Each structure stands twice: as C-alpha cells, then as structure tokens.
Amino acid sequence: MMPYPLLMLTLSYSSVVILNIPGCYTYQDFLYPEHHGITNEVEPTNITTTSSATPITREERLKKMRQRSKDARIFYLRQHMLNTLGWEKPPNISNIMKMMLLKNIDPRYVVRRNTCYHAACAMASTDSLPQYIDRSLWFEPASNSLRLFFNITMNQEPGLTITSSYLRLYVKRRENCRCTANNDAATSRFIVSVYQYIKPLRQKNRGRPRKRILDVRLVTWDGDRSVRLSVKDAIKDVVMGKRNCGFEVQVRNTNEEEMDARRIFNPIECTANSEFDCPGRATPAIGEPEDDDHTNKSPVLEISSTVTQSIDGLHQVYVGNDGTTGADGDSYDPDIE
C-alpha cells in the first residue's frame, strides 16, 4: 500500500476563485512553487525609486508590476489550495513517490464523428449489395416496402461509442394538394415503421421471421418534410461485427391498411460514393419541414459516434452510455445502455 494517497481537490461552489494566471501550471506547481522560481512572499506593491544613474523606463515598470501581480495571484491560489486541503504547508513527498501516485492518472479526450451514408440503388453495380442478399428480391418492383442497404465502413475499435443513428427519409409533396397548417381536410396521416433484417433476404428465408422492428412514427402528410427513425441498435450490432442485412420501411394508414412506401418517400438516388460527410447545418426536429436548398433528398443514414482515447496514446478506453468503461480487449455488449 502506498503511504500517500492520491488526493483529488474538490472546490465547493462557495470557494470558487476565478484567476487570470498567465502561463500553464499544474496543482503541483502551486503547491511546490520553488520548481518554477515562485516565492511565497508577496512583494510590496509600491514602487520606489533607486539611486541608479539609469532611470527605469515605463515598460520596465509595467513589466515589474505585472510580475508582482502574477506572483500575488499564484501565492493566493496556492494558499487557498492548502487551506482547502487542511494543510499549513505542502507534505514532503519524494520524486519517486510522486511518480507512483501520478503514473495511473489517465487523461483522456473525446473525438466526435458524424458520418452519413447513401443507400445502395438498383442501377448500381452488383457490388452495392453483399452476395448473401438476393438482389432480385431486394429490388423487387412489386413490393410496397422500401428496402434500404447501407455499406457501413465503420469498424469496431477501442473507445468507439455509437451515440445516435437515424434513418432520414424525405416525404414527397402530395399531388393536387393545397396543404396548409390549418387545413385539416387536405391532410392525411400515415404510420411509418422501420425494421432491421436479422437474416439476409433470400429465397430460402422468405417464409421465416427475419426482421425486427426498430422505430415507428406517426407522420402528417402535408408537404415536404423529413422523417427520422432511430436505428441505433442495428448500427451498434453492425459495428460490433454482426452481419449487415439492411432495413425495410413499411407504411400504413391510420386504418392499418398497407400503403406503397415508394409513393410517399423520395426514391434512392445513385451516387458515386456511398459514404459522405454529414451537412454541417443544424438538424431539423423530427417531422419538421426540410430546407428547400437541400437538393439530394435520397434516404440517408446518419451515424454519430465518439472515440475516447488517452492523451499519451499508450492505450484507449471506451465509455459506454451507461458509464461503464473497459480497456483494450474487453468485450462490450451493444444491447446494454
């Protein structure tokens, strides 16, 4: 057992001091100021003239005044820290003991990422869909469902946490509809559901349960708008190494009658690159009208994640949404939040 515990300084709200101290100092610098040439004495603030033949310039006088003010603030902060810890003077801790106390401190920083993906389209090459998915069934024209596959390139890595993931769909403007906010007769509502395929869509799996529901929204069809559906659980599964089998979007009216999803939502547009940087503008709230200047209104998968790393780069840790942590090589259950 180490003879000296690692102390953590906690300042109460009543003792918060805001100081403007030039330079970069740690709490050790304040408790052991002799390492930086800081004295415990505060020099008098009055300025006396000397008998030297060389007069003191105004710049030198201001420099000395700033130095005395800096030393006084550092001295006050040092005394405040000692009083908070209940000490009259810093304890005598050897350099070896300091290294032992501080070696386990792991300063970390968090990198935030926002990545978006376009869905695979029927006109693209056969590489747009994995071989374990039946291409003819996936793009079946007679289906009322909208099937979406995103080639997610994000891989599992230490410190990675999926903070949110949404499937954004753009609702078409209704034909021959003079839709206004106060015109209830000209509006209709529908229920949109998104499913995750847990087994690939193939001929031999057609009659088996192979998908699970992820999110459901009740949407008012009164003009151009976007709908966001949470698919976070599915993305966490894919990042953790499970097979990516895509999504299916189904639409029903309020009478539970099936509707053609491709008649309601904008179709998939073929793009050269499936992955792209998400727009930097603010994200509209769920169900809010979309900006008119957003030209590509194809279905989009939005993934927000964080990577927590140690500053020294020696190792990484992850921090789950429930506050649990682990080191390299530890397993992480994506279903625990």
mmCIF file of C-alpha atoms in Angstrom:
data_model
loop_
_atom_site.group_PDB
_atom_site.id
_atom_site.type_symbol
_atom_site.label_atom_id
_atom_site.label_comp_id
_atom_site.label_asym_id
_atom_site.label_seq_id
_atom_site.Cartn_x
_atom_site.Cartn_y
_atom_site.Cartn_z
ATOM 1 C CA MET A 1 0.000 0.000 0.000
ATOM 2 C CA MET A 2 1.287 3.410 -0.920
ATOM 3 C CA PRO A 3 1.974 5.612 2.128
ATOM 4 C CA TYR A 4 0.445 8.643 0.494
ATOM 5 C CA PRO A 5 -2.989 8.540 -1.079
ATOM 6 C CA LEU A 6 -3.720 10.273 -4.310
ATOM 7 C CA LEU A 7 -5.604 13.394 -3.354
ATOM 8 C CA MET A 8 -8.254 14.955 -5.532
ATOM 9 C CA LEU A 9 -9.014 18.584 -4.967
ATOM 10 C CA THR A 10 -12.707 19.472 -4.922
ATOM 11 C CA LEU A 11 -13.673 23.114 -4.559
ATOM 12 C CA SER A 12 -17.132 23.934 -3.268
ATOM 13 C CA TYR A 13 -19.273 26.477 -5.032
ATOM 14 C CA SER A 14 -18.710 28.937 -2.210
ATOM 15 C CA SER A 15 -14.950 28.810 -2.656
ATOM 16 C CA VAL A 16 -14.624 29.092 -6.412
ATOM 17 C CA VAL A 17 -11.956 31.616 -7.347
ATOM 18 C CA ILE A 18 -11.582 32.935 -10.889
ATOM 19 C CA LEU A 19 -7.995 33.860 -11.554
ATOM 20 C CA ASN A 20 -6.291 35.060 -14.702
ATOM 21 C CA ILE A 21 -2.861 33.481 -14.437
ATOM 22 C CA PRO A 22 -0.538 33.697 -17.441
ATOM 23 C CA GLY A 23 1.281 30.559 -18.420
ATOM 24 C CA CYS A 24 0.453 26.893 -17.810
ATOM 25 C CA TYR A 25 0.620 25.495 -14.283
ATOM 26 C CA THR A 26 -0.498 22.320 -12.576
ATOM 27 C CA TYR A 27 -1.610 21.933 -8.983
ATOM 28 C CA GLN A 28 1.908 20.689 -8.163
ATOM 29 C CA ASP A 29 3.332 23.972 -9.443
ATOM 30 C CA PHE A 30 1.187 25.851 -6.965
ATOM 31 C CA LEU A 31 1.937 23.556 -4.041
ATOM 32 C CA TYR A 32 5.655 23.387 -4.862
ATOM 33 C CA PRO A 33 6.363 26.807 -6.375
ATOM 34 C CA GLU A 34 10.090 26.590 -5.864
ATOM 35 C CA HIS A 35 10.318 24.417 -9.001
ATOM 36 C CA HIS A 36 9.245 27.416 -11.089
ATOM 37 C CA GLY A 37 11.014 30.124 -9.175
ATOM 38 C CA ILE A 38 7.827 31.303 -7.469
ATOM 39 C CA THR A 39 8.339 32.609 -3.975
ATOM 40 C CA ASN A 40 5.888 32.548 -1.113
ATOM 41 C CA GLU A 41 6.427 36.217 -0.362
ATOM 42 C CA VAL A 42 4.371 38.923 -1.952
ATOM 43 C CA GLU A 43 6.435 41.945 -2.804
ATOM 44 C CA PRO A 44 5.133 45.375 -1.811
ATOM 45 C CA THR A 45 3.071 47.000 -4.488
ATOM 46 C CA ASN A 46 4.570 50.457 -4.059
ATOM 47 C CA ILE A 47 7.323 51.416 -6.468
ATOM 48 C CA THR A 48 10.410 53.092 -5.042
ATOM 49 C CA THR A 49 12.993 54.976 -6.957
ATOM 50 C CA THR A 50 16.605 53.882 -6.938
ATOM 51 C CA SER A 51 19.784 55.804 -6.856
ATOM 52 C CA SER A 52 20.965 54.185 -10.054
ATOM 53 C CA ALA A 53 22.065 56.543 -12.753
ATOM 54 C CA THR A 54 19.991 54.597 -15.302
ATOM 55 C CA PRO A 55 16.309 55.545 -14.968
ATOM 56 C CA ILE A 56 13.632 52.851 -15.104
ATOM 57 C CA THR A 57 11.557 53.056 -18.244
ATOM 58 C CA ARG A 58 7.789 52.896 -18.261
ATOM 59 C CA GLU A 59 7.837 49.478 -19.982
ATOM 60 C CA GLU A 60 10.140 48.012 -17.325
ATOM 61 C CA ARG A 61 7.975 49.449 -14.560
ATOM 62 C CA LEU A 62 4.841 47.911 -16.077
ATOM 63 C CA LYS A 63 6.626 44.581 -16.520
ATOM 64 C CA LYS A 64 7.614 44.509 -12.855
ATOM 65 C CA MET A 65 4.100 45.437 -11.789
ATOM 66 C CA ARG A 66 2.624 42.631 -13.887
ATOM 67 C CA GLN A 67 5.120 40.155 -12.449
ATOM 68 C CA ARG A 68 4.280 41.179 -8.877
ATOM 69 C CA SER A 69 0.560 40.898 -9.644
ATOM 70 C CA LYS A 70 1.112 37.451 -11.145
ATOM 71 C CA ASP A 71 3.143 36.266 -8.148
ATOM 72 C CA ALA A 72 0.481 37.583 -5.777
ATOM 73 C CA ARG A 73 -2.308 35.699 -7.568
ATOM 74 C CA ILE A 74 -0.288 32.490 -7.654
ATOM 75 C CA PHE A 75 0.544 32.857 -3.971
ATOM 76 C CA TYR A 76 -3.116 33.425 -3.092
ATOM 77 C CA LEU A 77 -4.224 30.414 -5.137
ATOM 78 C CA ARG A 78 -1.534 28.256 -3.505
ATOM 79 C CA GLN A 79 -2.667 29.284 -0.029
ATOM 80 C CA HIS A 80 -6.290 28.687 -0.972
ATOM 81 C CA MET A 81 -5.475 25.149 -2.139
ATOM 82 C CA LEU A 82 -3.520 24.400 1.033
ATOM 83 C CA ASN A 83 -6.345 25.716 3.235
ATOM 84 C CA THR A 84 -8.913 23.679 1.308
ATOM 85 C CA LEU A 85 -6.850 20.525 1.862
ATOM 86 C CA GLY A 86 -6.364 21.395 5.533
ATOM 87 C CA TRP A 87 -2.611 21.838 5.224
ATOM 88 C CA GLU A 88 -0.369 24.565 6.508
ATOM 89 C CA LYS A 89 2.397 23.603 4.127
ATOM 90 C CA PRO A 90 2.829 21.014 1.383
ATOM 91 C CA PRO A 91 3.750 17.492 2.534
ATOM 92 C CA ASN A 92 7.245 16.251 1.901
ATOM 93 C CA ILE A 93 6.750 13.780 -0.954
ATOM 94 C CA SER A 94 9.766 12.432 -2.785
ATOM 95 C CA ASN A 95 10.008 12.433 -6.569
ATOM 96 C CA ILE A 96 9.738 8.642 -6.643
ATOM 97 C CA MET A 97 6.534 8.761 -4.626
ATOM 98 C CA LYS A 98 5.136 11.457 -6.926
ATOM 99 C CA MET A 99 5.734 9.205 -9.923
ATOM 100 C CA MET A 100 3.996 6.313 -8.161
ATOM 101 C CA LEU A 101 0.997 8.475 -7.320
ATOM 102 C CA LEU A 102 0.664 10.010 -10.769
ATOM 103 C CA LYS A 103 1.514 7.082 -13.034
ATOM 104 C CA ASN A 104 -2.064 5.762 -13.061
ATOM 105 C CA ILE A 105 -3.624 9.092 -13.977
ATOM 106 C CA ASP A 106 -5.105 8.664 -17.443
ATOM 107 C CA PRO A 107 -6.069 11.980 -19.037
ATOM 108 C CA ARG A 108 -8.439 11.343 -21.925
ATOM 109 C CA TYR A 109 -10.013 13.236 -24.778
ATOM 110 C CA VAL A 110 -13.090 12.523 -26.864
ATOM 111 C CA VAL A 111 -13.258 12.698 -30.668
ATOM 112 C CA ARG A 112 -16.748 13.204 -32.089
ATOM 113 C CA ARG A 113 -17.629 11.905 -35.535
ATOM 114 C CA ASN A 114 -20.640 12.403 -37.811
ATOM 115 C CA THR A 115 -20.837 10.118 -40.832
ATOM 116 C CA CYS A 116 -23.608 9.766 -43.409
ATOM 117 C CA TYR A 117 -24.319 7.055 -45.986
ATOM 118 C CA HIS A 118 -26.373 6.865 -49.167
ATOM 119 C CA ALA A 119 -28.382 3.704 -49.773
ATOM 120 C CA ALA A 120 -27.473 1.195 -52.465
ATOM 121 C CA CYS A 121 -29.528 1.655 -55.638
ATOM 122 C CA ALA A 122 -30.791 -0.853 -58.177
ATOM 123 C CA MET A 123 -28.876 0.722 -61.074
ATOM 124 C CA ALA A 124 -25.517 0.440 -59.330
ATOM 125 C CA SER A 125 -23.070 -2.415 -59.799
ATOM 126 C CA THR A 126 -23.608 -5.772 -58.176
ATOM 127 C CA ASP A 127 -21.027 -4.807 -55.552
ATOM 128 C CA SER A 128 -23.550 -2.420 -53.968
ATOM 129 C CA LEU A 129 -25.192 -5.393 -52.230
ATOM 130 C CA PRO A 130 -23.356 -8.232 -50.457
ATOM 131 C CA GLN A 131 -23.568 -11.668 -52.030
ATOM 132 C CA TYR A 132 -25.606 -13.111 -49.158
ATOM 133 C CA ILE A 133 -28.604 -10.903 -50.141
ATOM 134 C CA ASP A 134 -30.777 -11.883 -53.109
ATOM 135 C CA ARG A 135 -30.587 -8.872 -55.414
ATOM 136 C CA SER A 136 -33.775 -9.671 -57.347
ATOM 137 C CA LEU A 137 -35.797 -9.933 -54.125
ATOM 138 C CA TRP A 138 -34.232 -6.826 -52.618
ATOM 139 C CA PHE A 139 -35.190 -4.584 -55.541
ATOM 140 C CA GLU A 140 -38.486 -6.378 -56.240
ATOM 141 C CA PRO A 141 -40.691 -3.812 -58.055
ATOM 142 C CA ALA A 142 -43.996 -5.330 -56.879
ATOM 143 C CA SER A 143 -43.210 -4.805 -53.198
ATOM 144 C CA ASN A 144 -44.868 -1.965 -51.284
ATOM 145 C CA SER A 145 -41.926 -1.808 -48.877
ATOM 146 C CA LEU A 146 -38.834 0.332 -49.256
ATOM 147 C CA ARG A 147 -35.703 -1.757 -48.687
ATOM 148 C CA LEU A 148 -32.502 0.104 -47.857
ATOM 149 C CA PHE A 149 -28.956 -1.207 -47.599
ATOM 150 C CA PHE A 150 -26.077 1.000 -46.462
ATOM 151 C CA ASN A 151 -22.478 -0.091 -46.927
ATOM 152 C CA ILE A 152 -21.278 0.846 -43.443
ATOM 153 C CA THR A 153 -17.488 1.058 -43.353
ATOM 154 C CA MET A 154 -17.259 1.836 -39.642
ATOM 155 C CA ASN A 155 -15.456 -0.931 -37.764
ATOM 156 C CA GLN A 156 -15.165 -1.834 -34.122
ATOM 157 C CA GLU A 157 -12.276 -0.063 -32.418
ATOM 158 C CA PRO A 158 -11.282 0.590 -28.808
ATOM 159 C CA GLY A 159 -13.055 3.600 -27.396
ATOM 160 C CA LEU A 160 -15.829 3.705 -30.031
ATOM 161 C CA THR A 161 -19.360 4.507 -28.840
ATOM 162 C CA ILE A 162 -22.385 4.954 -31.101
ATOM 163 C CA THR A 163 -24.223 7.926 -29.608
ATOM 164 C CA SER A 164 -27.068 8.100 -32.140
ATOM 165 C CA SER A 165 -28.076 6.794 -35.537
ATOM 166 C CA TYR A 166 -31.056 7.853 -37.635
ATOM 167 C CA LEU A 167 -32.569 6.837 -40.935
ATOM 168 C CA ARG A 168 -33.710 10.036 -42.647
ATOM 169 C CA LEU A 169 -36.482 9.751 -45.223
ATOM 170 C CA TYR A 170 -37.871 12.628 -47.288
ATOM 171 C CA VAL A 171 -41.623 12.749 -47.839
ATOM 172 C CA LYS A 172 -42.814 13.688 -51.312
ATOM 173 C CA ARG A 173 -45.155 16.608 -51.821
ATOM 174 C CA ARG A 174 -48.710 15.364 -52.281
ATOM 175 C CA GLU A 175 -50.116 15.789 -55.763
ATOM 176 C CA ASN A 176 -53.100 18.136 -56.186
ATOM 177 C CA CYS A 177 -52.985 19.060 -52.508
ATOM 178 C CA ARG A 178 -53.322 22.625 -51.292
ATOM 179 C CA CYS A 179 -51.845 21.689 -47.937
ATOM 180 C CA THR A 180 -51.774 24.285 -45.195
ATOM 181 C CA ALA A 181 -51.199 24.051 -41.481
ATOM 182 C CA ASN A 182 -54.864 24.866 -40.682
ATOM 183 C CA ASN A 183 -56.488 22.847 -43.452
ATOM 184 C CA ASP A 184 -57.260 19.513 -41.787
ATOM 185 C CA ALA A 185 -59.371 18.339 -44.716
ATOM 186 C CA ALA A 186 -56.374 18.494 -47.032
ATOM 187 C CA THR A 187 -54.092 16.488 -44.764
ATOM 188 C CA SER A 188 -53.762 12.812 -44.001
ATOM 189 C CA ARG A 189 -51.640 10.821 -41.625
ATOM 190 C CA PHE A 190 -49.732 7.609 -42.022
ATOM 191 C CA ILE A 191 -47.672 5.276 -39.826
ATOM 192 C CA VAL A 192 -44.107 4.570 -40.907
ATOM 193 C CA SER A 193 -42.133 1.677 -39.411
ATOM 194 C CA VAL A 194 -38.520 0.659 -39.915
ATOM 195 C CA TYR A 195 -37.311 -2.922 -39.499
ATOM 196 C CA GLN A 196 -33.860 -4.448 -39.260
ATOM 197 C CA TYR A 197 -33.218 -7.616 -41.215
ATOM 198 C CA ILE A 198 -31.644 -10.067 -38.796
ATOM 199 C CA LYS A 199 -31.314 -12.674 -41.551
ATOM 200 C CA PRO A 200 -30.444 -11.990 -45.195
ATOM 201 C CA LEU A 201 -33.288 -11.677 -47.666
ATOM 202 C CA ARG A 202 -33.016 -14.854 -49.739
ATOM 203 C CA GLN A 203 -35.397 -17.281 -51.391
ATOM 204 C CA LYS A 204 -34.958 -19.960 -48.736
ATOM 205 C CA ASN A 205 -35.616 -17.462 -45.910
ATOM 206 C CA ARG A 206 -38.736 -15.884 -47.412
ATOM 207 C CA GLY A 207 -41.195 -17.665 -45.140
ATOM 208 C CA ARG A 208 -39.190 -17.252 -41.918
ATOM 209 C CA PRO A 209 -39.249 -14.356 -39.441
ATOM 210 C CA ARG A 210 -36.104 -12.472 -40.365
ATOM 211 C CA LYS A 211 -36.578 -8.885 -39.189
ATOM 212 C CA ARG A 212 -37.302 -6.903 -36.031
ATOM 213 C CA ILE A 213 -38.945 -3.516 -35.598
ATOM 214 C CA LEU A 214 -36.725 -0.604 -34.584
ATOM 215 C CA ASP A 215 -38.883 2.535 -34.615
ATOM 216 C CA VAL A 216 -42.382 3.761 -35.504
ATOM 217 C CA ARG A 217 -43.605 7.291 -36.320
ATOM 218 C CA LEU A 218 -46.998 8.844 -36.980
ATOM 219 C CA VAL A 219 -46.493 11.414 -39.739
ATOM 220 C CA THR A 220 -48.818 14.063 -41.147
ATOM 221 C CA TRP A 221 -48.616 14.214 -44.935
ATOM 222 C CA ASP A 222 -48.986 17.930 -45.579
ATOM 223 C CA GLY A 223 -45.995 18.774 -47.762
ATOM 224 C CA ASP A 224 -42.238 18.432 -47.985
ATOM 225 C CA ARG A 225 -40.743 17.230 -44.739
ATOM 226 C CA SER A 226 -38.211 14.758 -43.429
ATOM 227 C CA VAL A 227 -38.823 11.831 -41.105
ATOM 228 C CA ARG A 228 -36.124 10.488 -38.823
ATOM 229 C CA LEU A 229 -36.289 6.935 -37.488
ATOM 230 C CA SER A 230 -33.879 5.674 -34.860
ATOM 231 C CA VAL A 231 -31.798 2.667 -35.962
ATOM 232 C CA LYS A 232 -29.147 2.916 -33.263
ATOM 233 C CA ASP A 233 -29.497 -0.679 -32.047
ATOM 234 C CA ALA A 234 -28.968 -2.057 -35.548
ATOM 235 C CA ILE A 235 -25.887 0.089 -36.172
ATOM 236 C CA LYS A 236 -24.363 -0.993 -32.867
ATOM 237 C CA ASP A 237 -24.840 -4.612 -33.936
ATOM 238 C CA VAL A 238 -23.107 -3.991 -37.268
ATOM 239 C CA VAL A 239 -20.206 -2.124 -35.678
ATOM 240 C CA MET A 240 -19.726 -4.943 -33.180
ATOM 241 C CA GLY A 241 -19.252 -7.381 -36.059
ATOM 242 C CA LYS A 242 -22.739 -8.740 -36.746
ATOM 243 C CA ARG A 243 -23.837 -9.182 -40.341
ATOM 244 C CA ASN A 244 -25.373 -6.149 -42.010
ATOM 245 C CA CYS A 245 -28.604 -7.300 -43.672
ATOM 246 C CA GLY A 246 -30.201 -3.908 -44.317
ATOM 247 C CA PHE A 247 -33.503 -2.242 -43.412
ATOM 248 C CA GLU A 248 -37.103 -2.337 -44.574
ATOM 249 C CA VAL A 249 -39.536 0.595 -44.344
ATOM 250 C CA GLN A 250 -43.265 -0.093 -44.271
ATOM 251 C CA VAL A 251 -46.118 2.430 -44.394
ATOM 252 C CA ARG A 252 -49.739 2.018 -43.274
ATOM 253 C CA ASN A 253 -52.602 4.445 -42.961
ATOM 254 C CA THR A 254 -54.483 5.041 -39.724
ATOM 255 C CA ASN A 255 -56.813 2.158 -40.638
ATOM 256 C CA GLU A 256 -53.804 -0.211 -40.679
ATOM 257 C CA GLU A 257 -54.045 -0.599 -44.453
ATOM 258 C CA GLU A 258 -50.761 -1.088 -46.279
ATOM 259 C CA MET A 259 -49.536 1.773 -48.466
ATOM 260 C CA ASP A 260 -46.832 1.958 -51.115
ATOM 261 C CA ALA A 261 -43.787 3.417 -49.344
ATOM 262 C CA ARG A 262 -42.148 4.359 -52.645
ATOM 263 C CA ARG A 263 -45.144 6.555 -53.499
ATOM 264 C CA ILE A 264 -44.687 8.518 -50.264
ATOM 265 C CA PHE A 265 -40.911 8.799 -49.877
ATOM 266 C CA ASN A 266 -38.344 10.087 -52.345
ATOM 267 C CA PRO A 267 -36.573 7.293 -54.251
ATOM 268 C CA ILE A 268 -32.978 6.204 -53.885
ATOM 269 C CA GLU A 269 -30.575 8.254 -55.987
ATOM 270 C CA CYS A 270 -27.471 6.540 -57.324
ATOM 271 C CA THR A 271 -24.258 8.215 -56.158
ATOM 272 C CA ALA A 272 -20.602 7.509 -56.818
ATOM 273 C CA ASN A 273 -19.694 7.347 -53.125
ATOM 274 C CA SER A 274 -21.952 5.809 -50.518
ATOM 275 C CA GLU A 275 -20.179 7.495 -47.581
ATOM 276 C CA PHE A 276 -20.046 11.270 -47.195
ATOM 277 C CA ASP A 277 -19.670 13.942 -44.536
ATOM 278 C CA CYS A 278 -22.923 14.964 -42.934
ATOM 279 C CA PRO A 279 -24.054 18.534 -43.628
ATOM 280 C CA GLY A 280 -22.793 20.981 -41.050
ATOM 281 C CA ARG A 281 -26.093 22.770 -40.622
ATOM 282 C CA ALA A 282 -28.401 22.178 -37.679
ATOM 283 C CA THR A 283 -30.589 19.078 -37.916
ATOM 284 C CA PRO A 284 -34.321 19.849 -38.069
ATOM 285 C CA ALA A 285 -36.530 18.340 -35.423
ATOM 286 C CA ILE A 286 -38.378 15.138 -36.167
ATOM 287 C CA GLY A 287 -41.211 15.832 -38.594
ATOM 288 C CA GLU A 288 -40.209 19.441 -39.244
ATOM 289 C CA PRO A 289 -40.233 20.766 -42.834
ATOM 290 C CA GLU A 290 -36.914 20.358 -44.597
ATOM 291 C CA ASP A 291 -34.884 23.174 -46.123
ATOM 292 C CA ASP A 292 -35.599 23.705 -49.819
ATOM 293 C CA ASP A 293 -31.909 24.122 -50.658
ATOM 294 C CA HIS A 294 -31.118 20.516 -49.799
ATOM 295 C CA THR A 295 -31.058 19.080 -53.323
ATOM 296 C CA ASN A 296 -30.356 15.387 -52.680
ATOM 297 C CA LYS A 297 -33.388 14.039 -50.848
ATOM 298 C CA SER A 298 -32.492 10.395 -51.148
ATOM 299 C CA PRO A 299 -32.730 8.227 -47.992
ATOM 300 C CA VAL A 300 -29.740 8.865 -45.743
ATOM 301 C CA LEU A 301 -28.263 7.023 -42.775
ATOM 302 C CA GLU A 302 -26.795 9.388 -40.164
ATOM 303 C CA ILE A 303 -24.378 7.992 -37.561
ATOM 304 C CA SER A 304 -22.937 9.996 -34.662
ATOM 305 C CA SER A 305 -20.171 8.423 -32.599
ATOM 306 C CA THR A 306 -17.392 9.238 -30.164
ATOM 307 C CA VAL A 307 -13.944 7.741 -29.676
ATOM 308 C CA THR A 308 -12.379 8.127 -26.235
ATOM 309 C CA GLN A 309 -8.581 7.986 -26.211
ATOM 310 C CA SER A 310 -5.807 8.548 -23.720
ATOM 311 C CA ILE A 311 -3.637 11.573 -24.370
ATOM 312 C CA ASP A 312 -0.377 9.654 -24.134
ATOM 313 C CA GLY A 313 -1.618 7.259 -26.826
ATOM 314 C CA LEU A 314 -0.436 4.209 -24.886
ATOM 315 C CA HIS A 315 -3.895 2.708 -24.629
ATOM 316 C CA GLN A 316 -7.532 3.515 -25.255
ATOM 317 C CA VAL A 317 -10.621 3.037 -23.165
ATOM 318 C CA TYR A 318 -14.266 3.088 -24.067
ATOM 319 C CA VAL A 319 -17.032 4.715 -22.143
ATOM 320 C CA GLY A 320 -20.479 3.244 -22.641
ATOM 321 C CA ASN A 321 -23.701 5.205 -22.463
ATOM 322 C CA ASP A 322 -24.307 3.727 -19.020
ATOM 323 C CA GLY A 323 -20.947 4.978 -17.741
ATOM 324 C CA THR A 324 -19.235 1.577 -17.872
ATOM 325 C CA THR A 325 -15.637 1.534 -19.020
ATOM 326 C CA GLY A 326 -13.212 -1.067 -20.234
ATOM 327 C CA ALA A 327 -9.703 -1.393 -21.593
ATOM 328 C CA ASP A 328 -8.382 -2.831 -24.842
ATOM 329 C CA GLY A 329 -9.566 -6.349 -25.495
ATOM 330 C CA ASP A 330 -12.593 -6.191 -23.180
ATOM 331 C CA SER A 331 -15.930 -7.265 -24.568
ATOM 332 C CA TYR A 332 -18.806 -4.818 -24.823
ATOM 333 C CA ASP A 333 -22.439 -5.789 -25.043
ATOM 334 C CA PRO A 334 -24.073 -3.445 -27.558
ATOM 335 C CA ASP A 335 -27.522 -4.120 -26.117
ATOM 336 C CA ILE A 336 -26.627 -2.664 -22.724
ATOM 337 C CA GLU A 337 -27.258 1.055 -22.447
#
